[in-house]
Amino acid sequence: MLQSYKCDKVCSGLVVSGFGEPVNNFNLQILRTDVSGMPMEWVNYQDAVRLYHIEQVAYTCGERLYVVRGGINARSGLRSQIEVHSIIATQGSNRSLHDSYIPPLNNRALFKRDANMCMYCGQQFTRRDLSRDHVRPLSQGGYDDWNNVVTACKRCNNHKAGQTPEQANMQLLAIPFTPTHAEYIFLQGHRVLADQMKFLLAHFPRTSPLHKRFNKLA
């Protein structure tokens, strides 16, 4: 049973209580899916409440994170209340978008894809000590896309310079890949909860390298 924490935080006239989190911690993200259960995006609790208010939420899954209390109904005398869960399914479907989706490349998601590990020396680093390396250098006709970039520590990247791994006599530890939409949502997430992670994993391809990472943690 999750313990509730009543607080005085008020947003747009609504009183919000967090569940299972320290008082005034409202940074947990809610995973939004379409009505078929396909992951779409992360939203904060304010956006989730708005979706409830405009009756776009079809059903919910996962843990209850927040209870948002509004005004008292003059006729019934009851206070309005919305329970925000960790996963909310909304009306509509975007399956065709997911099938053709190529996520935008950015270093934060790239480093998380590679577990903050240099793909040449195999050591893990903080983000500030990492860089984006083009396996086939741009100067040799390589592209700045997911299938040609890996995470590298600055030392290895400087050593490799404008060469391919073979030319630099360096071994590439993993083959780069383009994340699917569900994988990219995970890579963009902050403090992904266990039930959200389990939900997202079910939408990863069976051959996803990310499965191996989480199987090691299980």
PDB file of C-alpha atoms in Angstrom:
ATOM      1  CA  MET A   1       0.000   0.000   0.000  1.00  0.00           C
ATOM      2  CA  LEU A   2       1.399   3.388  -1.005  1.00  0.00           C
ATOM      3  CA  GLN A   3       1.448   6.026   1.692  1.00  0.00           C
ATOM      4  CA  SER A   4      -0.157   9.353   0.746  1.00  0.00           C
ATOM      5  CA  TYR A   5       1.288  12.734   1.602  1.00  0.00           C
ATOM      6  CA  LYS A   6      -1.134  15.621   1.798  1.00  0.00           C
ATOM      7  CA  CYS A   7       0.488  18.927   0.897  1.00  0.00           C
ATOM      8  CA  ASP A   8      -0.506  22.517   0.319  1.00  0.00           C
ATOM      9  CA  LYS A   9       0.766  22.773  -3.233  1.00  0.00           C
ATOM     10  CA  VAL A  10      -1.897  24.473  -5.342  1.00  0.00           C
ATOM     11  CA  CYS A  11      -1.878  24.619  -9.134  1.00  0.00           C
ATOM     12  CA  SER A  12      -4.579  26.582 -10.969  1.00  0.00           C
ATOM     13  CA  GLY A  13      -6.864  26.296  -7.955  1.00  0.00           C
ATOM     14  CA  LEU A  14      -6.314  22.555  -7.576  1.00  0.00           C
ATOM     15  CA  VAL A  15      -4.856  20.911  -4.487  1.00  0.00           C
ATOM     16  CA  VAL A  16      -2.462  18.096  -5.345  1.00  0.00           C
ATOM     17  CA  SER A  17      -1.365  15.158  -3.189  1.00  0.00           C
ATOM     18  CA  GLY A  18       1.557  12.941  -4.176  1.00  0.00           C
ATOM     19  CA  PHE A  19       1.601   9.189  -3.494  1.00  0.00           C
ATOM     20  CA  GLY A  20       4.764   7.365  -2.525  1.00  0.00           C
ATOM     21  CA  GLU A  21       6.908  10.468  -2.998  1.00  0.00           C
ATOM     22  CA  PRO A  22       8.290  13.081  -0.600  1.00  0.00           C
ATOM     23  CA  VAL A  23       6.093  16.123  -0.084  1.00  0.00           C
ATOM     24  CA  ASN A  24       6.315  18.689  -2.902  1.00  0.00           C
ATOM     25  CA  ASN A  25       7.990  16.244  -5.324  1.00  0.00           C
ATOM     26  CA  PHE A  26       5.924  16.520  -8.483  1.00  0.00           C
ATOM     27  CA  ASN A  27       8.582  15.695 -11.067  1.00  0.00           C
ATOM     28  CA  LEU A  28       7.444  12.172 -11.887  1.00  0.00           C
ATOM     29  CA  GLN A  29       6.493  11.750 -15.528  1.00  0.00           C
ATOM     30  CA  ILE A  30       3.327  10.050 -16.722  1.00  0.00           C
ATOM     31  CA  LEU A  31       3.558   7.748 -19.732  1.00  0.00           C
ATOM     32  CA  ARG A  32       0.890   8.568 -22.307  1.00  0.00           C
ATOM     33  CA  THR A  33      -0.230   5.932 -24.819  1.00  0.00           C
ATOM     34  CA  ASP A  34      -2.841   5.835 -27.548  1.00  0.00           C
ATOM     35  CA  VAL A  35      -6.041   3.849 -27.053  1.00  0.00           C
ATOM     36  CA  SER A  36      -4.402   0.675 -28.404  1.00  0.00           C
ATOM     37  CA  GLY A  37      -1.656   0.925 -25.789  1.00  0.00           C
ATOM     38  CA  MET A  38       1.124   2.148 -28.087  1.00  0.00           C
ATOM     39  CA  PRO A  39       3.470   4.504 -26.182  1.00  0.00           C
ATOM     40  CA  MET A  40       3.286   8.126 -27.348  1.00  0.00           C
ATOM     41  CA  GLU A  41       5.083  10.521 -25.005  1.00  0.00           C
ATOM     42  CA  TRP A  42       5.854  11.636 -21.456  1.00  0.00           C
ATOM     43  CA  VAL A  43       3.581  14.228 -19.854  1.00  0.00           C
ATOM     44  CA  ASN A  44       3.639  15.963 -16.481  1.00  0.00           C
ATOM     45  CA  TYR A  45       0.746  15.768 -14.036  1.00  0.00           C
ATOM     46  CA  GLN A  46      -0.696  19.116 -15.179  1.00  0.00           C
ATOM     47  CA  ASP A  47      -0.966  17.849 -18.768  1.00  0.00           C
ATOM     48  CA  ALA A  48      -2.428  14.567 -17.510  1.00  0.00           C
ATOM     49  CA  VAL A  49      -5.102  16.428 -15.538  1.00  0.00           C
ATOM     50  CA  ARG A  50      -5.963  18.463 -18.628  1.00  0.00           C
ATOM     51  CA  LEU A  51      -6.430  15.238 -20.622  1.00  0.00           C
ATOM     52  CA  TYR A  52      -8.767  13.917 -17.922  1.00  0.00           C
ATOM     53  CA  HIS A  53     -10.661  17.216 -17.906  1.00  0.00           C
ATOM     54  CA  ILE A  54     -11.313  17.178 -21.664  1.00  0.00           C
ATOM     55  CA  GLU A  55     -12.313  13.490 -21.416  1.00  0.00           C
ATOM     56  CA  GLN A  56      -9.460  12.180 -23.555  1.00  0.00           C
ATOM     57  CA  VAL A  57      -8.361   9.484 -21.080  1.00  0.00           C
ATOM     58  CA  ALA A  58      -9.771   6.089 -22.087  1.00  0.00           C
ATOM     59  CA  TYR A  59      -8.219   4.011 -19.289  1.00  0.00           C
ATOM     60  CA  THR A  60      -5.252   3.942 -16.925  1.00  0.00           C
ATOM     61  CA  CYS A  61      -2.569   1.463 -15.854  1.00  0.00           C
ATOM     62  CA  GLY A  62       0.147   1.335 -13.264  1.00  0.00           C
ATOM     63  CA  GLU A  63       0.477   2.926  -9.854  1.00  0.00           C
ATOM     64  CA  ARG A  64      -1.536   5.886  -8.621  1.00  0.00           C
ATOM     65  CA  LEU A  65       0.903   8.798  -8.435  1.00  0.00           C
ATOM     66  CA  TYR A  66      -1.199  11.841  -7.583  1.00  0.00           C
ATOM     67  CA  VAL A  67      -4.664  12.836  -6.468  1.00  0.00           C
ATOM     68  CA  VAL A  68      -5.791  16.233  -7.738  1.00  0.00           C
ATOM     69  CA  ARG A  69      -8.707  17.795  -5.872  1.00  0.00           C
ATOM     70  CA  GLY A  70     -10.796  20.601  -7.328  1.00  0.00           C
ATOM     71  CA  GLY A  71     -13.789  22.583  -6.109  1.00  0.00           C
ATOM     72  CA  ILE A  72     -16.924  21.388  -4.300  1.00  0.00           C
ATOM     73  CA  ASN A  73     -19.990  20.675  -6.413  1.00  0.00           C
ATOM     74  CA  ALA A  74     -22.816  22.952  -5.238  1.00  0.00           C
ATOM     75  CA  ARG A  75     -25.469  20.351  -6.024  1.00  0.00           C
ATOM     76  CA  SER A  76     -23.849  17.221  -4.587  1.00  0.00           C
ATOM     77  CA  GLY A  77     -21.633  18.816  -1.976  1.00  0.00           C
ATOM     78  CA  LEU A  78     -18.778  16.583  -3.110  1.00  0.00           C
ATOM     79  CA  ARG A  79     -15.295  17.757  -3.994  1.00  0.00           C
ATOM     80  CA  SER A  80     -14.151  16.831  -7.499  1.00  0.00           C
ATOM     81  CA  GLN A  81     -11.144  14.542  -7.606  1.00  0.00           C
ATOM     82  CA  ILE A  82      -8.875  13.117 -10.298  1.00  0.00           C
ATOM     83  CA  GLU A  83      -6.484  10.237  -9.667  1.00  0.00           C
ATOM     84  CA  VAL A  84      -3.427  10.388 -11.914  1.00  0.00           C
ATOM     85  CA  HIS A  85      -1.782   7.038 -12.671  1.00  0.00           C
ATOM     86  CA  SER A  86       1.690   6.350 -14.031  1.00  0.00           C
ATOM     87  CA  ILE A  87       0.310   5.251 -17.422  1.00  0.00           C
ATOM     88  CA  ILE A  88      -2.691   6.808 -19.155  1.00  0.00           C
ATOM     89  CA  ALA A  89      -4.221   5.709 -22.459  1.00  0.00           C
ATOM     90  CA  THR A  90      -5.848   8.454 -24.517  1.00  0.00           C
ATOM     91  CA  GLN A  91      -8.329   8.437 -27.369  1.00  0.00           C
ATOM     92  CA  GLY A  92      -7.054   7.931 -30.911  1.00  0.00           C
ATOM     93  CA  SER A  93      -4.380   5.783 -32.521  1.00  0.00           C
ATOM     94  CA  ASN A  94      -1.000   6.615 -34.047  1.00  0.00           C
ATOM     95  CA  ARG A  95       0.158   3.165 -35.162  1.00  0.00           C
ATOM     96  CA  SER A  96       1.132   4.329 -38.664  1.00  0.00           C
ATOM     97  CA  LEU A  97       3.343   7.041 -37.159  1.00  0.00           C
ATOM     98  CA  HIS A  98       5.142   4.523 -34.942  1.00  0.00           C
ATOM     99  CA  ASP A  99       5.874   2.198 -37.869  1.00  0.00           C
ATOM    100  CA  SER A 100       7.727   4.883 -39.849  1.00  0.00           C
ATOM    101  CA  TYR A 101       9.118   6.956 -37.009  1.00  0.00           C
ATOM    102  CA  ILE A 102      12.810   7.876 -36.950  1.00  0.00           C
ATOM    103  CA  PRO A 103      13.615   9.719 -33.717  1.00  0.00           C
ATOM    104  CA  PRO A 104      15.688  12.906 -33.742  1.00  0.00           C
ATOM    105  CA  LEU A 105      19.321  12.332 -32.847  1.00  0.00           C
ATOM    106  CA  ASN A 106      20.596  14.063 -29.716  1.00  0.00           C
ATOM    107  CA  ASN A 107      23.479  13.348 -27.383  1.00  0.00           C
ATOM    108  CA  ARG A 108      21.388  12.781 -24.275  1.00  0.00           C
ATOM    109  CA  ALA A 109      19.420   9.952 -25.893  1.00  0.00           C
ATOM    110  CA  LEU A 110      22.531   8.623 -27.649  1.00  0.00           C
ATOM    111  CA  PHE A 111      24.502   8.377 -24.415  1.00  0.00           C
ATOM    112  CA  LYS A 112      21.585   6.666 -22.689  1.00  0.00           C
ATOM    113  CA  ARG A 113      21.226   4.231 -25.599  1.00  0.00           C
ATOM    114  CA  ASP A 114      24.851   3.228 -25.017  1.00  0.00           C
ATOM    115  CA  ALA A 115      24.503   3.222 -21.187  1.00  0.00           C
ATOM    116  CA  ASN A 116      26.963   6.134 -20.852  1.00  0.00           C
ATOM    117  CA  MET A 117      29.667   3.732 -21.994  1.00  0.00           C
ATOM    118  CA  CYS A 118      32.470   4.478 -24.412  1.00  0.00           C
ATOM    119  CA  MET A 119      32.040   2.067 -27.304  1.00  0.00           C
ATOM    120  CA  TYR A 120      35.816   1.777 -27.693  1.00  0.00           C
ATOM    121  CA  CYS A 121      37.362   1.444 -24.230  1.00  0.00           C
ATOM    122  CA  GLY A 122      34.233   0.055 -22.541  1.00  0.00           C
ATOM    123  CA  GLN A 123      34.339   2.378 -19.539  1.00  0.00           C
ATOM    124  CA  GLN A 124      31.351   4.344 -18.256  1.00  0.00           C
ATOM    125  CA  PHE A 125      31.555   8.113 -17.831  1.00  0.00           C
ATOM    126  CA  THR A 126      29.418  11.054 -16.814  1.00  0.00           C
ATOM    127  CA  ARG A 127      27.732  12.864 -19.684  1.00  0.00           C
ATOM    128  CA  ARG A 128      30.140  15.796 -19.555  1.00  0.00           C
ATOM    129  CA  ASP A 129      33.035  13.418 -20.285  1.00  0.00           C
ATOM    130  CA  LEU A 130      31.331  11.791 -23.286  1.00  0.00           C
ATOM    131  CA  SER A 131      31.082  12.770 -26.933  1.00  0.00           C
ATOM    132  CA  ARG A 132      29.404  11.689 -30.155  1.00  0.00           C
ATOM    133  CA  ASP A 133      31.633   9.716 -32.495  1.00  0.00           C
ATOM    134  CA  HIS A 134      30.900   9.003 -36.151  1.00  0.00           C
ATOM    135  CA  VAL A 135      31.966   5.419 -36.844  1.00  0.00           C
ATOM    136  CA  ARG A 136      32.530   6.302 -40.470  1.00  0.00           C
ATOM    137  CA  PRO A 137      33.802   9.886 -40.230  1.00  0.00           C
ATOM    138  CA  LEU A 138      31.889  12.677 -41.929  1.00  0.00           C
ATOM    139  CA  SER A 139      35.082  13.494 -43.825  1.00  0.00           C
ATOM    140  CA  GLN A 140      34.932  10.013 -45.361  1.00  0.00           C
ATOM    141  CA  GLY A 141      31.284  10.193 -46.384  1.00  0.00           C
ATOM    142  CA  GLY A 142      29.676   9.056 -43.138  1.00  0.00           C
ATOM    143  CA  TYR A 143      26.322  10.373 -41.981  1.00  0.00           C
ATOM    144  CA  ASP A 144      25.208  11.991 -38.754  1.00  0.00           C
ATOM    145  CA  ASP A 145      22.513   9.413 -38.037  1.00  0.00           C
ATOM    146  CA  TRP A 146      21.761   6.780 -35.402  1.00  0.00           C
ATOM    147  CA  ASN A 147      23.304   3.904 -37.375  1.00  0.00           C
ATOM    148  CA  ASN A 148      26.645   5.696 -37.728  1.00  0.00           C
ATOM    149  CA  VAL A 149      27.138   7.243 -34.291  1.00  0.00           C
ATOM    150  CA  VAL A 150      28.252   5.829 -30.962  1.00  0.00           C
ATOM    151  CA  THR A 151      29.119   7.151 -27.546  1.00  0.00           C
ATOM    152  CA  ALA A 152      32.836   7.708 -27.011  1.00  0.00           C
ATOM    153  CA  CYS A 153      34.898   9.167 -24.216  1.00  0.00           C
ATOM    154  CA  LYS A 154      36.773  12.265 -25.278  1.00  0.00           C
ATOM    155  CA  ARG A 155      40.131  10.498 -25.057  1.00  0.00           C
ATOM    156  CA  CYS A 156      39.081   7.703 -27.435  1.00  0.00           C
ATOM    157  CA  ASN A 157      37.360  10.149 -29.773  1.00  0.00           C
ATOM    158  CA  ASN A 158      40.488  12.289 -29.983  1.00  0.00           C
ATOM    159  CA  HIS A 159      42.625   9.214 -30.621  1.00  0.00           C
ATOM    160  CA  LYS A 160      40.316   7.957 -33.378  1.00  0.00           C
ATOM    161  CA  ALA A 161      40.135  11.436 -34.924  1.00  0.00           C
ATOM    162  CA  GLY A 162      39.006  11.351 -38.579  1.00  0.00           C
ATOM    163  CA  GLN A 163      39.553   7.627 -39.043  1.00  0.00           C
ATOM    164  CA  THR A 164      37.370   4.558 -39.111  1.00  0.00           C
ATOM    165  CA  PRO A 165      37.817   2.100 -36.209  1.00  0.00           C
ATOM    166  CA  GLU A 166      39.818  -0.181 -38.517  1.00  0.00           C
ATOM    167  CA  GLN A 167      42.102   2.628 -39.626  1.00  0.00           C
ATOM    168  CA  ALA A 168      42.666   3.649 -35.990  1.00  0.00           C
ATOM    169  CA  ASN A 169      43.163   0.010 -34.903  1.00  0.00           C
ATOM    170  CA  MET A 170      40.279   0.351 -32.434  1.00  0.00           C
ATOM    171  CA  GLN A 171      37.556  -2.215 -31.773  1.00  0.00           C
ATOM    172  CA  LEU A 172      33.918  -1.123 -31.823  1.00  0.00           C
ATOM    173  CA  LEU A 173      32.219  -2.861 -28.891  1.00  0.00           C
ATOM    174  CA  ALA A 174      28.609  -2.658 -30.144  1.00  0.00           C
ATOM    175  CA  ILE A 175      26.832  -2.015 -33.408  1.00  0.00           C
ATOM    176  CA  PRO A 176      24.895   1.276 -33.386  1.00  0.00           C
ATOM    177  CA  PHE A 177      21.154   1.111 -34.007  1.00  0.00           C
ATOM    178  CA  THR A 178      18.199   3.415 -34.569  1.00  0.00           C
ATOM    179  CA  PRO A 179      15.764   3.286 -31.613  1.00  0.00           C
ATOM    180  CA  THR A 180      12.131   2.524 -32.283  1.00  0.00           C
ATOM    181  CA  HIS A 181       9.516   4.959 -31.028  1.00  0.00           C
ATOM    182  CA  ALA A 182       9.037   3.005 -27.780  1.00  0.00           C
ATOM    183  CA  GLU A 183      12.788   2.748 -27.226  1.00  0.00           C
ATOM    184  CA  TYR A 184      13.203   6.464 -27.844  1.00  0.00           C
ATOM    185  CA  ILE A 185      10.480   7.286 -25.313  1.00  0.00           C
ATOM    186  CA  PHE A 186      12.452   5.291 -22.746  1.00  0.00           C
ATOM    187  CA  LEU A 187      15.657   7.117 -23.696  1.00  0.00           C
ATOM    188  CA  GLN A 188      13.905  10.459 -23.209  1.00  0.00           C
ATOM    189  CA  GLY A 189      12.456   9.527 -19.822  1.00  0.00           C
ATOM    190  CA  HIS A 190      13.548  10.852 -16.443  1.00  0.00           C
ATOM    191  CA  ARG A 191      13.274   8.544 -13.432  1.00  0.00           C
ATOM    192  CA  VAL A 192      11.308   5.893 -15.315  1.00  0.00           C
ATOM    193  CA  LEU A 193       9.205   3.903 -12.838  1.00  0.00           C
ATOM    194  CA  ALA A 194       9.247   0.094 -12.690  1.00  0.00           C
ATOM    195  CA  ASP A 195       5.710  -0.321 -14.062  1.00  0.00           C
ATOM    196  CA  GLN A 196       6.433   2.149 -16.876  1.00  0.00           C
ATOM    197  CA  MET A 197       9.660   0.316 -17.734  1.00  0.00           C
ATOM    198  CA  LYS A 198       7.859  -3.037 -17.837  1.00  0.00           C
ATOM    199  CA  PHE A 199       5.204  -1.529 -20.114  1.00  0.00           C
ATOM    200  CA  LEU A 200       7.790  -0.033 -22.482  1.00  0.00           C
ATOM    201  CA  LEU A 201       9.870  -3.225 -22.604  1.00  0.00           C
ATOM    202  CA  ALA A 202       6.837  -5.078 -23.943  1.00  0.00           C
ATOM    203  CA  HIS A 203       6.919  -2.737 -26.954  1.00  0.00           C
ATOM    204  CA  PHE A 204      10.648  -3.071 -27.679  1.00  0.00           C
ATOM    205  CA  PRO A 205      11.601  -5.319 -30.613  1.00  0.00           C
ATOM    206  CA  ARG A 206      12.626  -8.806 -29.515  1.00  0.00           C
ATOM    207  CA  THR A 207      16.076  -8.155 -30.962  1.00  0.00           C
ATOM    208  CA  SER A 208      16.520  -4.853 -29.135  1.00  0.00           C
ATOM    209  CA  PRO A 209      19.947  -4.574 -27.454  1.00  0.00           C
ATOM    210  CA  LEU A 210      18.169  -2.830 -24.584  1.00  0.00           C
ATOM    211  CA  HIS A 211      16.580  -6.143 -23.535  1.00  0.00           C
ATOM    212  CA  LYS A 212      19.987  -7.547 -22.598  1.00  0.00           C
ATOM    213  CA  ARG A 213      20.708  -4.554 -20.405  1.00  0.00           C
ATOM    214  CA  PHE A 214      17.537  -4.957 -18.365  1.00  0.00           C
ATOM    215  CA  ASN A 215      17.776  -8.743 -18.216  1.00  0.00           C
ATOM    216  CA  LYS A 216      21.093  -8.272 -16.411  1.00  0.00           C
ATOM    217  CA  LEU A 217      19.376  -6.062 -13.853  1.00  0.00           C
ATOM    218  CA  ALA A 218      16.489  -8.485 -13.278  1.00  0.00           C
TER     219      ALA A 218
END
